[in-house]
């Protein structure tokens, strides 16, 4: 079969198509004929050798796949053959190939009405977006600020927030990205590569519509400016700090606790154990993922 193999870390040209042996499923595994594979920021960092844990070389990258089950290992359900599925492979790579080995326990059924390319785009990202929303309790009275609104997670947060009736202001870099943000439901899209972007947000909203919720995945100076736009009683929800690089372990800006108390604001990190605890149940991340697929299949 054809696979994209990587023999060293580096720029994109280290990814080379090669013929490799077909995978053979072991106990509890299935073979998936891959129709779509996910590419995230973390994948590019792993390719460059900048993230961790790094795979052993040579390797076939790709941690997320969607396709059709074509082979069954010992102990797997025969009814899986021919079904449309998506899966996260965990730290085991192998998704950038014609066929991939997947633990049967990792399989997510793809519902009718949801394409496989859309399904793989929702693996991880969809559940994360819905998990973040669990912290927000959005209503039509809210005005939501979404930094990096043109990214995969930012687009979903924009769509979900606008679908909940909130007024969404999306921040993105350049005219093409701000146009994309508007196309995905934002009432306002502001180019945050401009130094006066906070003033432009205020101008777009007017004095009667302050920001009540911030979904921040950028951190750093953008986070500081975004917090400056948050109204008294507002919710500041953090899910990342992409502006600070792969080695950063925190957002770079955290509001002063005394100011948060004085202004009756909340500040929460929404990913990791906090997200699972907020969702609750025996399989919180699985429940979020299944709901993300169902929402997309229903066109929401």
Coordinates of N, CA and C in Angstrom, one line a residue, residues 3-4 22-24 36 38 45 84 143 148 179 182 200 253 279-280 288:
X3 N 2.0 4.8 1.6 CA 2.0 5.6 2.8 C 3.0 6.7 2.7
X4 N 2.7 7.7 3.6 CA 3.7 8.8 3.7 C 4.6 8.5 4.9
X22 N 1.1 -4.0 3.6 CA -0.2 -3.8 4.2 C -0.2 -4.2 5.7
X23 N -1.0 -3.5 6.5 CA -1.0 -3.8 7.9 C -1.8 -5.1 8.2
X24 N -1.4 -5.8 9.2 CA -2.1 -7.0 9.6 C -2.7 -6.8 11.0
X36 N -9.8 9.8 4.7 CA -9.4 11.1 5.1 C -8.6 11.0 6.4
X38 N -6.5 13.4 9.5 CA -6.4 14.8 10.1 C -5.0 15.3 10.1
X45 N 4.2 20.1 14.4 CA 5.3 20.2 15.4 C 6.0 18.9 15.6
X84 N -18.6 2.7 8.4 CA -17.9 4.0 8.4 C -17.5 4.4 9.8
X143 N -22.4 38.2 24.4 CA -21.5 38.6 23.3 C -20.2 37.9 23.5
X148 N -8.4 33.8 17.2 CA -8.1 32.7 16.3 C -9.3 32.1 15.8
X179 N -13.1 37.1 6.4 CA -14.2 36.7 5.5 C -14.7 35.3 5.9
X182 N -16.8 35.5 9.1 CA -18.1 35.9 8.9 C -19.0 34.9 8.2
X200 N -11.4 48.5 17.4 CA -12.3 48.1 16.4 C -13.4 47.2 16.9
X253 N -0.6 35.2 30.3 CA -1.4 36.3 30.9 C -2.5 35.6 31.7
X279 N -18.2 17.6 32.0 CA -19.1 16.8 31.2 C -19.7 15.7 32.1
X280 N -18.9 15.0 32.9 CA -19.4 14.0 33.8 C -19.7 12.7 33.1
X288 N -18.8 13.5 24.5 CA -18.7 14.8 23.8 C -18.4 14.5 22.3

